[in-house]
């Protein structure tokens, strides 16, 4: 359980990190919170020859808000969202989800951007970024920066659109309007484990109806995705038990559940239905309640 | 101040809470080498060649051992329940021509650093010709891939009475088929050892978490061809054992042999992945049980067949589990006849060892599932069926008619019906059942299930305890048994403190050091408090007499007029005034020119020995409540109620802690933790992400009632072992509670039951078949 030998780099700036990354490409890995990378290295599943520890990079911990977007820098940790990183519904949503990311020790170290780069199917942040229409800002020493839409970013399990010489320098999430609501539910076999199915729904409360509905599922397929059919069913309709049941059945029918040792497709489909139904129910709670701990 | 009978805090709590414990991994010796074991990554294969050329190029590598270099070392012997017929199934120190499970040691690398050892181990090339792995224990025919050995390692039969007559007379015959998957104890600290060979003095010093330090010392001495006095075993802090740790294994032999061969200290610390593929595993049983009952649901006879998947080899535990399952099957119930057969069958999986509740948990699961089935078939309430069959107090001590580990199974004492009544009253179990019924009527899936268990603790054996007092008046208790977190140190201090007349916090307890005490049987099967406690009691009584008579001689006051309080010798009829400090008396008794009193040359010390012929049989009722989430199938166990009798509880707090821990471990075993393999024999779970140990969120609230109704007549303290209480009854109680929740008696016959099984069942609403569940 000791990592294979590697060279260790501790750049002070993003540019410096990018240079090292450009020099070593596939041979190198960025080290952020280390909560996915270090276990993979000690099990010798990952054996990068160069480790680029970005934890000494300055000004990479606090989020900023500009242009109607929350901008998440590379060293913002899971725990930093717990107290509401931004005012309003988006802050509540992120706080809610942060309580579901693993256990406290992992939350204290693991980063938001690291989770996005890691692209686990069951990552709460990956689902949130897809549902909320986030943009991932990637940068390389040679080609400069580019923005990638969340929907195009996740390719398959643990695989993203990032090139070998690119670093994720920021994730931008559009703020939510003041009357937005969200509902999130995940099914986990035990506290701190990766979820077996999860659903996130966000919509605007428009008189009695739901509008601008976005609904996505995670941990069910290789990458999180929105379910347009479900969104169409919900849009411009008042919430009701019947509608929620109809939507959760529809989503369960639409997905192609993964088959792994944690859940067979039949069970996972059942869990998907439950996650969607419960996420929808939770969206009706007072916003403060939805930020309560699991 | 009286100590015994009080829930005093453990003496070593602060050490562990503050992280000051010194475990094997914390021990470093100058010049030490680190050992890394190269393991087979194939479940069954011919071993053609081991290529070490690349590995030797790793800087820091000192030596690599393969089977060739250790061929003169005999395979590890059997410590518990040995039998000569087992010899050909014993595990070699290193595999030579065949590998038989993923994780089997093939070579050992010794290097200057742990990292170098691991790097080199990775480069050792194993040339293997894979054969078809056998992952299901089949009948007697041999594994075609490994025909020389056969599959049937051993069978154990326990019987009494006329079985045929009983089944002939029976009003009804009730049968269950049950299975329980592989699991293992998962102590927080993995295995490890540090060995140091002093060539000048000819002494091998070993630090290891031995539960049987003295047996290990003797086995090492025999194996390395050394006199017993040349091996010194020390037991550092132990981070839990639960049966998975403490028996000598290949790795221990390799470290010791390596230390001697290379004349450098050797350190080996197992990592978690290794622990999950190489340390002894447990359960993995399949049983058919039949009961013959009369018209009022009284048991006439039990006929049980258990197949235990032993994995690839028989280890130090021998046939212990098979022996205990068969012997303990009848449990607390009366019957005229028994036939219980347990078969150890070999497969290409990690060898089985022991896990807390060994044999007894399996027996309880089989028997109590059968009792529930009887209740279902006869339409009688499950608790009533049990009550009708429980042995009455008047029949105690009750000869069970079986033997376990060479010792007659005697139920030493017990008021079983009364325990059921008291537990029912104390926890209002009727209300709990009604509440569950009510919630079911509202559409929830909530159930209650119960199991009555009898454990076997401290079968025949001996123990030896030494006491010494130094010039400061500090009393030292020396035992060969070990503190594994169960609280042995504290309870020995409590026993000795009361008798000698000192504060328990001032008693030092030395455990598991072979140089300090010549013989000991060690800690297993809930025996430490019973056996070591009794020996300590005898030693303390002798010490007290010695103190008083020496003081009497010194002070010219009759011994009857003296007493000891808080380490001071006083006149018994006076409230105030110390006449002599215990330390001063000890000083006066030390040999040498200043010696003023006491027997010549001995100092102030005493010894206590105990040999017992009767085991103790603690017993209890375990009641679990389960809630099932209809949509996800998740099973929660919110509450568990335990009524348990351990005879006299020396420290009720420690007993309760044992029960609570056992309940959580038992629940995990019933619902989540399992170590399966794929068809080709590859382990499915090798880390804590996959092996789902419950967290505090999943742990039930455990309500414990200790009953001290039936002190054991088997020892002067009247105690019975408490180590397995809580665990043994959990599997059947949870199984019954799930049956109750979903309203299908006998639904649970395979553990762990997964949420996916529940969902399938709720969908289909028909019981899944035995064959399907066993896969
Ligand atoms: C026991 C346990 C339970 C967990 N449970 C969950 C859970 O329930 N939900 C969940 O979402 N996660 C879970 N995780 C994973 C955790 O959230 C990780 O923290 C996260 O996935 C990775 O973030 P990190 O900062 O630790 O990244 P690291 O481990 O340092 O890196 C992960 C990967 O991302 C790359 N990387 C990191 N930062 C960047 C960057 N800025 N640009 C480009 N590449 C980068 C690294 O090179 C590496 O390949 C769990 C982890 C553990 C150990």
PDB file of N, CA and C and ligand atoms in Angstrom, chain A residues 28-39 54 74 77-78 100-103 106 109-118 120 122-125 162 166-169 186 188 192-195 198, chain B residues 689, ligand 1:
ATOM      1  N   UNK A  28       2.192  12.602 -15.939  1.00  0.00           N
ATOM      2  CA  UNK A  28       2.011  13.394 -14.725  1.00  0.00           C
ATOM      3  C   UNK A  28       0.553  13.447 -14.311  1.00  0.00           C
ATOM      4  N   UNK A  29       0.344  13.733 -13.028  1.00  0.00           N
ATOM      5  CA  UNK A  29      -1.012  13.926 -12.524  1.00  0.00           C
ATOM      6  C   UNK A  29      -1.008  15.093 -11.560  1.00  0.00           C
ATOM      7  N   UNK A  30      -2.097  15.873 -11.653  1.00  0.00           N
ATOM      8  CA  UNK A  30      -2.282  16.944 -10.680  1.00  0.00           C
ATOM      9  C   UNK A  30      -2.773  16.338  -9.380  1.00  0.00           C
ATOM     10  N   UNK A  31      -2.234  16.810  -8.279  1.00  0.00           N
ATOM     11  CA  UNK A  31      -2.697  16.370  -6.960  1.00  0.00           C
ATOM     12  C   UNK A  31      -3.440  17.527  -6.311  1.00  0.00           C
ATOM     13  N   UNK A  32      -4.741  17.362  -6.100  1.00  0.00           N
ATOM     14  CA  UNK A  32      -5.525  18.390  -5.406  1.00  0.00           C
ATOM     15  C   UNK A  32      -5.764  17.897  -3.978  1.00  0.00           C
ATOM     16  N   UNK A  33      -6.964  17.425  -3.676  1.00  0.00           N
ATOM     17  CA  UNK A  33      -7.232  16.931  -2.319  1.00  0.00           C
ATOM     18  C   UNK A  33      -6.691  15.533  -2.098  1.00  0.00           C
ATOM     19  N   UNK A  34      -6.374  14.856  -3.176  1.00  0.00           N
ATOM     20  CA  UNK A  34      -5.784  13.530  -3.053  1.00  0.00           C
ATOM     21  C   UNK A  34      -6.751  12.428  -2.649  1.00  0.00           C
ATOM     22  N   UNK A  35      -8.025  12.725  -2.550  1.00  0.00           N
ATOM     23  CA  UNK A  35      -8.960  11.740  -2.005  1.00  0.00           C
ATOM     24  C   UNK A  35      -9.341  10.655  -3.011  1.00  0.00           C
ATOM     25  N   UNK A  36      -9.090  10.882  -4.257  1.00  0.00           N
ATOM     26  CA  UNK A  36      -9.254   9.817  -5.252  1.00  0.00           C
ATOM     27  C   UNK A  36      -7.895   9.355  -5.748  1.00  0.00           C
ATOM     28  N   UNK A  37      -7.015  10.313  -5.951  1.00  0.00           N
ATOM     29  CA  UNK A  37      -5.725   9.975  -6.548  1.00  0.00           C
ATOM     30  C   UNK A  37      -4.844   9.158  -5.601  1.00  0.00           C
ATOM     31  N   UNK A  38      -4.781   9.557  -4.338  1.00  0.00           N
ATOM     32  CA  UNK A  38      -3.860   8.870  -3.430  1.00  0.00           C
ATOM     33  C   UNK A  38      -4.261   7.398  -3.215  1.00  0.00           C
ATOM     34  N   UNK A  39      -5.543   7.105  -2.958  1.00  0.00           N
ATOM     35  CA  UNK A  39      -5.905   5.678  -2.853  1.00  0.00           C
ATOM     36  C   UNK A  39      -5.570   4.905  -4.133  1.00  0.00           C
ATOM     37  N   UNK A  54      -0.885  20.937  -6.421  1.00  0.00           N
ATOM     38  CA  UNK A  54      -1.315  22.329  -6.636  1.00  0.00           C
ATOM     39  C   UNK A  54      -1.738  23.020  -5.334  1.00  0.00           C
ATOM     40  N   UNK A  74      -9.748  25.985  -8.233  1.00  0.00           N
ATOM     41  CA  UNK A  74      -9.286  24.591  -8.104  1.00  0.00           C
ATOM     42  C   UNK A  74      -9.128  24.066  -6.677  1.00  0.00           C
ATOM     43  N   UNK A  77     -12.703  23.305  -1.388  1.00  0.00           N
ATOM     44  CA  UNK A  77     -12.954  21.941  -0.882  1.00  0.00           C
ATOM     45  C   UNK A  77     -14.457  21.684  -0.757  1.00  0.00           C
ATOM     46  N   UNK A  78     -14.811  20.411  -0.679  1.00  0.00           N
ATOM     47  CA  UNK A  78     -16.227  20.048  -0.511  1.00  0.00           C
ATOM     48  C   UNK A  78     -16.828  20.782   0.683  1.00  0.00           C
ATOM     49  N   UNK A 100     -23.644  15.360   1.295  1.00  0.00           N
ATOM     50  CA  UNK A 100     -23.737  13.988   0.797  1.00  0.00           C
ATOM     51  C   UNK A 100     -22.415  13.478   0.234  1.00  0.00           C
ATOM     52  N   UNK A 101     -21.445  14.379   0.079  1.00  0.00           N
ATOM     53  CA  UNK A 101     -20.162  13.933  -0.487  1.00  0.00           C
ATOM     54  C   UNK A 101     -19.369  13.227   0.609  1.00  0.00           C
ATOM     55  N   UNK A 102     -19.358  11.916   0.546  1.00  0.00           N
ATOM     56  CA  UNK A 102     -18.540  11.111   1.442  1.00  0.00           C
ATOM     57  C   UNK A 102     -18.681  11.498   2.915  1.00  0.00           C
ATOM     58  N   UNK A 103     -17.577  11.348   3.655  1.00  0.00           N
ATOM     59  CA  UNK A 103     -17.575  11.630   5.087  1.00  0.00           C
ATOM     60  C   UNK A 103     -16.680  12.843   5.367  1.00  0.00           C
ATOM     61  N   UNK A 106     -12.992  13.235   4.140  1.00  0.00           N
ATOM     62  CA  UNK A 106     -12.878  13.417   2.687  1.00  0.00           C
ATOM     63  C   UNK A 106     -13.342  14.821   2.298  1.00  0.00           C
ATOM     64  N   UNK A 109     -10.752  17.593   2.700  1.00  0.00           N
ATOM     65  CA  UNK A 109      -9.588  17.625   1.822  1.00  0.00           C
ATOM     66  C   UNK A 109      -9.967  17.683   0.353  1.00  0.00           C
ATOM     67  N   UNK A 110     -10.936  16.858  -0.045  1.00  0.00           N
ATOM     68  CA  UNK A 110     -11.270  16.735  -1.466  1.00  0.00           C
ATOM     69  C   UNK A 110     -11.784  18.058  -2.022  1.00  0.00           C
ATOM     70  N   UNK A 111     -11.490  18.299  -3.306  1.00  0.00           N
ATOM     71  CA  UNK A 111     -11.887  19.558  -3.922  1.00  0.00           C
ATOM     72  C   UNK A 111     -13.032  19.342  -4.910  1.00  0.00           C
ATOM     73  N   UNK A 112     -13.752  20.435  -5.154  1.00  0.00           N
ATOM     74  CA  UNK A 112     -14.832  20.409  -6.143  1.00  0.00           C
ATOM     75  C   UNK A 112     -14.247  20.089  -7.524  1.00  0.00           C
ATOM     76  N   UNK A 113     -13.213  20.841  -7.902  1.00  0.00           N
ATOM     77  CA  UNK A 113     -12.640  20.638  -9.238  1.00  0.00           C
ATOM     78  C   UNK A 113     -12.034  19.244  -9.373  1.00  0.00           C
ATOM     79  N   UNK A 114     -11.455  18.750  -8.298  1.00  0.00           N
ATOM     80  CA  UNK A 114     -10.901  17.390  -8.325  1.00  0.00           C
ATOM     81  C   UNK A 114     -11.992  16.368  -8.611  1.00  0.00           C
ATOM     82  N   UNK A 115     -13.155  16.554  -7.983  1.00  0.00           N
ATOM     83  CA  UNK A 115     -14.266  15.630  -8.209  1.00  0.00           C
ATOM     84  C   UNK A 115     -14.730  15.713  -9.657  1.00  0.00           C
ATOM     85  N   UNK A 116     -14.731  16.944 -10.216  1.00  0.00           N
ATOM     86  CA  UNK A 116     -15.151  17.105 -11.614  1.00  0.00           C
ATOM     87  C   UNK A 116     -14.146  16.406 -12.539  1.00  0.00           C
ATOM     88  N   UNK A 117     -12.858  16.588 -12.242  1.00  0.00           N
ATOM     89  CA  UNK A 117     -11.826  15.973 -13.081  1.00  0.00           C
ATOM     90  C   UNK A 117     -11.830  14.457 -12.933  1.00  0.00           C
ATOM     91  N   UNK A 118     -12.175  13.997 -11.759  1.00  0.00           N
ATOM     92  CA  UNK A 118     -12.187  12.552 -11.483  1.00  0.00           C
ATOM     93  C   UNK A 118     -13.349  11.867 -12.199  1.00  0.00           C
ATOM     94  N   UNK A 120     -16.368  10.594 -11.378  1.00  0.00           N
ATOM     95  CA  UNK A 120     -17.023   9.374 -10.899  1.00  0.00           C
ATOM     96  C   UNK A 120     -18.493   9.441 -11.294  1.00  0.00           C
ATOM     97  N   UNK A 122     -20.906   8.531  -9.639  1.00  0.00           N
ATOM     98  CA  UNK A 122     -21.717   8.835  -8.468  1.00  0.00           C
ATOM     99  C   UNK A 122     -21.308  10.150  -7.804  1.00  0.00           C
ATOM    100  N   UNK A 123     -20.638  11.014  -8.543  1.00  0.00           N
ATOM    101  CA  UNK A 123     -20.234  12.271  -7.931  1.00  0.00           C
ATOM    102  C   UNK A 123     -21.400  13.261  -7.917  1.00  0.00           C
ATOM    103  N   UNK A 124     -21.687  13.770  -6.719  1.00  0.00           N
ATOM    104  CA  UNK A 124     -22.761  14.752  -6.579  1.00  0.00           C
ATOM    105  C   UNK A 124     -22.444  16.005  -7.393  1.00  0.00           C
ATOM    106  N   UNK A 125     -21.173  16.405  -7.365  1.00  0.00           N
ATOM    107  CA  UNK A 125     -20.799  17.647  -8.058  1.00  0.00           C
ATOM    108  C   UNK A 125     -20.914  17.500  -9.572  1.00  0.00           C
ATOM    109  N   UNK A 162     -10.912  16.733 -20.766  1.00  0.00           N
ATOM    110  CA  UNK A 162      -9.619  17.389 -20.503  1.00  0.00           C
ATOM    111  C   UNK A 162      -8.496  16.665 -21.238  1.00  0.00           C
ATOM    112  N   UNK A 166      -3.913  19.638 -19.930  1.00  0.00           N
ATOM    113  CA  UNK A 166      -4.846  20.661 -19.455  1.00  0.00           C
ATOM    114  C   UNK A 166      -5.159  20.528 -17.975  1.00  0.00           C
ATOM    115  N   UNK A 167      -5.351  21.697 -17.374  1.00  0.00           N
ATOM    116  CA  UNK A 167      -5.772  21.724 -15.978  1.00  0.00           C
ATOM    117  C   UNK A 167      -7.134  22.403 -15.929  1.00  0.00           C
ATOM    118  N   UNK A 168      -7.961  21.921 -15.018  1.00  0.00           N
ATOM    119  CA  UNK A 168      -9.244  22.558 -14.798  1.00  0.00           C
ATOM    120  C   UNK A 168      -8.972  23.744 -13.875  1.00  0.00           C
ATOM    121  N   UNK A 169      -9.120  24.970 -14.382  1.00  0.00           N
ATOM    122  CA  UNK A 169      -8.740  26.122 -13.559  1.00  0.00           C
ATOM    123  C   UNK A 169      -9.951  26.781 -12.914  1.00  0.00           C
ATOM    124  N   UNK A 186     -30.304  10.937  -2.785  1.00  0.00           N
ATOM    125  CA  UNK A 186     -29.433   9.856  -3.255  1.00  0.00           C
ATOM    126  C   UNK A 186     -29.629   8.633  -2.381  1.00  0.00           C
ATOM    127  N   UNK A 188     -27.845   5.620  -0.730  1.00  0.00           N
ATOM    128  CA  UNK A 188     -26.524   5.087  -0.379  1.00  0.00           C
ATOM    129  C   UNK A 188     -26.694   3.910   0.558  1.00  0.00           C
ATOM    130  N   UNK A 192     -21.449   7.745   3.876  1.00  0.00           N
ATOM    131  CA  UNK A 192     -20.122   7.961   3.313  1.00  0.00           C
ATOM    132  C   UNK A 192     -19.802   7.137   2.092  1.00  0.00           C
ATOM    133  N   UNK A 193     -20.653   6.211   1.732  1.00  0.00           N
ATOM    134  CA  UNK A 193     -20.388   5.410   0.532  1.00  0.00           C
ATOM    135  C   UNK A 193     -20.845   6.155  -0.707  1.00  0.00           C
ATOM    136  N   UNK A 194     -20.282   5.790  -1.844  1.00  0.00           N
ATOM    137  CA  UNK A 194     -20.779   6.310  -3.105  1.00  0.00           C
ATOM    138  C   UNK A 194     -22.239   5.884  -3.269  1.00  0.00           C
ATOM    139  N   UNK A 195     -23.033   6.788  -3.834  1.00  0.00           N
ATOM    140  CA  UNK A 195     -24.457   6.493  -4.011  1.00  0.00           C
ATOM    141  C   UNK A 195     -24.658   5.460  -5.111  1.00  0.00           C
ATOM    142  N   UNK A 198     -28.893   8.652  -7.822  1.00  0.00           N
ATOM    143  CA  UNK A 198     -29.199   9.970  -7.270  1.00  0.00           C
ATOM    144  C   UNK A 198     -29.938  10.794  -8.309  1.00  0.00           C
TER     145      UNK A 198
ATOM    146  N   UNK B 689     -14.177   0.283   0.737  1.00  0.00           N
ATOM    147  CA  UNK B 689     -15.252   0.858  -0.056  1.00  0.00           C
ATOM    148  C   UNK B 689     -16.220  -0.254  -0.445  1.00  0.00           C
TER     149      UNK B 689
HETATM  150  C1  LIG C   1     -14.002   6.918   1.235  1.00  0.00           C
HETATM  151  C2  LIG C   1     -14.293   7.865   0.109  1.00  0.00           C
HETATM  152  C3  LIG C   1     -15.608   8.114  -0.202  1.00  0.00           C
HETATM  153  C4  LIG C   1     -15.920   8.991  -1.219  1.00  0.00           C
HETATM  154  N1  LIG C   1     -17.227   9.232  -1.471  1.00  0.00           N
HETATM  155  C5  LIG C   1     -17.553  10.151  -2.427  1.00  0.00           C
HETATM  156  C6  LIG C   1     -18.900  10.509  -2.689  1.00  0.00           C
HETATM  157  O1  LIG C   1     -19.830   9.999  -2.041  1.00  0.00           O
HETATM  158  N2  LIG C   1     -19.146  11.394  -3.673  1.00  0.00           N
HETATM  159  C7  LIG C   1     -18.130  11.967  -4.384  1.00  0.00           C
HETATM  160  O2  LIG C   1     -18.414  12.790  -5.240  1.00  0.00           O
HETATM  161  N3  LIG C   1     -16.857  11.675  -4.154  1.00  0.00           N
HETATM  162  C8  LIG C   1     -16.537  10.791  -3.191  1.00  0.00           C
HETATM  163  N4  LIG C   1     -15.213  10.508  -2.962  1.00  0.00           N
HETATM  164  C9  LIG C   1     -14.183  11.133  -3.806  1.00  0.00           C
HETATM  165  C10 LIG C   1     -13.864  12.504  -3.304  1.00  0.00           C
HETATM  166  O3  LIG C   1     -14.949  13.353  -3.460  1.00  0.00           O
HETATM  167  C11 LIG C   1     -12.655  13.095  -3.996  1.00  0.00           C
HETATM  168  O4  LIG C   1     -12.274  14.117  -3.182  1.00  0.00           O
HETATM  169  C12 LIG C   1     -12.853  13.723  -5.347  1.00  0.00           C
HETATM  170  O5  LIG C   1     -13.410  12.796  -6.217  1.00  0.00           O
HETATM  171  C13 LIG C   1     -11.511  14.153  -5.922  1.00  0.00           C
HETATM  172  O6  LIG C   1     -11.105  15.391  -5.436  1.00  0.00           O
HETATM  173  P1  LIG C   1      -9.631  15.611  -4.896  1.00  0.00           P
HETATM  174  O7  LIG C   1      -9.463  17.067  -4.720  1.00  0.00           O
HETATM  175  O8  LIG C   1      -9.423  14.777  -3.734  1.00  0.00           O
HETATM  176  O9  LIG C   1      -8.775  15.150  -6.161  1.00  0.00           O
HETATM  177  P2  LIG C   1      -7.476  14.251  -6.295  1.00  0.00           P
HETATM  178  O10 LIG C   1      -7.682  12.929  -5.661  1.00  0.00           O
HETATM  179  O11 LIG C   1      -6.287  15.027  -5.864  1.00  0.00           O
HETATM  180  O12 LIG C   1      -7.473  14.077  -7.823  1.00  0.00           O
HETATM  181  C14 LIG C   1      -8.422  13.309  -8.506  1.00  0.00           C
HETATM  182  C15 LIG C   1      -8.148  13.334 -10.002  1.00  0.00           C
HETATM  183  O13 LIG C   1      -8.450  14.600 -10.532  1.00  0.00           O
HETATM  184  C16 LIG C   1      -7.308  15.209 -11.090  1.00  0.00           C
HETATM  185  N5  LIG C   1      -7.373  16.637 -10.756  1.00  0.00           N
HETATM  186  C17 LIG C   1      -7.570  17.166  -9.533  1.00  0.00           C
HETATM  187  N6  LIG C   1      -7.666  18.499  -9.632  1.00  0.00           N
HETATM  188  C18 LIG C   1      -7.543  18.801 -10.943  1.00  0.00           C
HETATM  189  C19 LIG C   1      -7.577  20.008 -11.670  1.00  0.00           C
HETATM  190  N7  LIG C   1      -7.764  21.180 -11.067  1.00  0.00           N
HETATM  191  N8  LIG C   1      -7.409  19.944 -13.012  1.00  0.00           N
HETATM  192  C20 LIG C   1      -7.243  18.775 -13.635  1.00  0.00           C
HETATM  193  N9  LIG C   1      -7.209  17.606 -13.003  1.00  0.00           N
HETATM  194  C21 LIG C   1      -7.353  17.611 -11.658  1.00  0.00           C
HETATM  195  C22 LIG C   1      -6.134  14.490 -10.492  1.00  0.00           C
HETATM  196  O14 LIG C   1      -5.027  14.533 -11.325  1.00  0.00           O
HETATM  197  C23 LIG C   1      -6.694  13.097 -10.352  1.00  0.00           C
HETATM  198  O15 LIG C   1      -6.632  12.420 -11.558  1.00  0.00           O
HETATM  199  C24 LIG C   1     -14.879   9.634  -1.950  1.00  0.00           C
HETATM  200  C25 LIG C   1     -13.553   9.380  -1.623  1.00  0.00           C
HETATM  201  C26 LIG C   1     -13.251   8.510  -0.602  1.00  0.00           C
HETATM  202  C27 LIG C   1     -11.828   8.265  -0.252  1.00  0.00           C
END
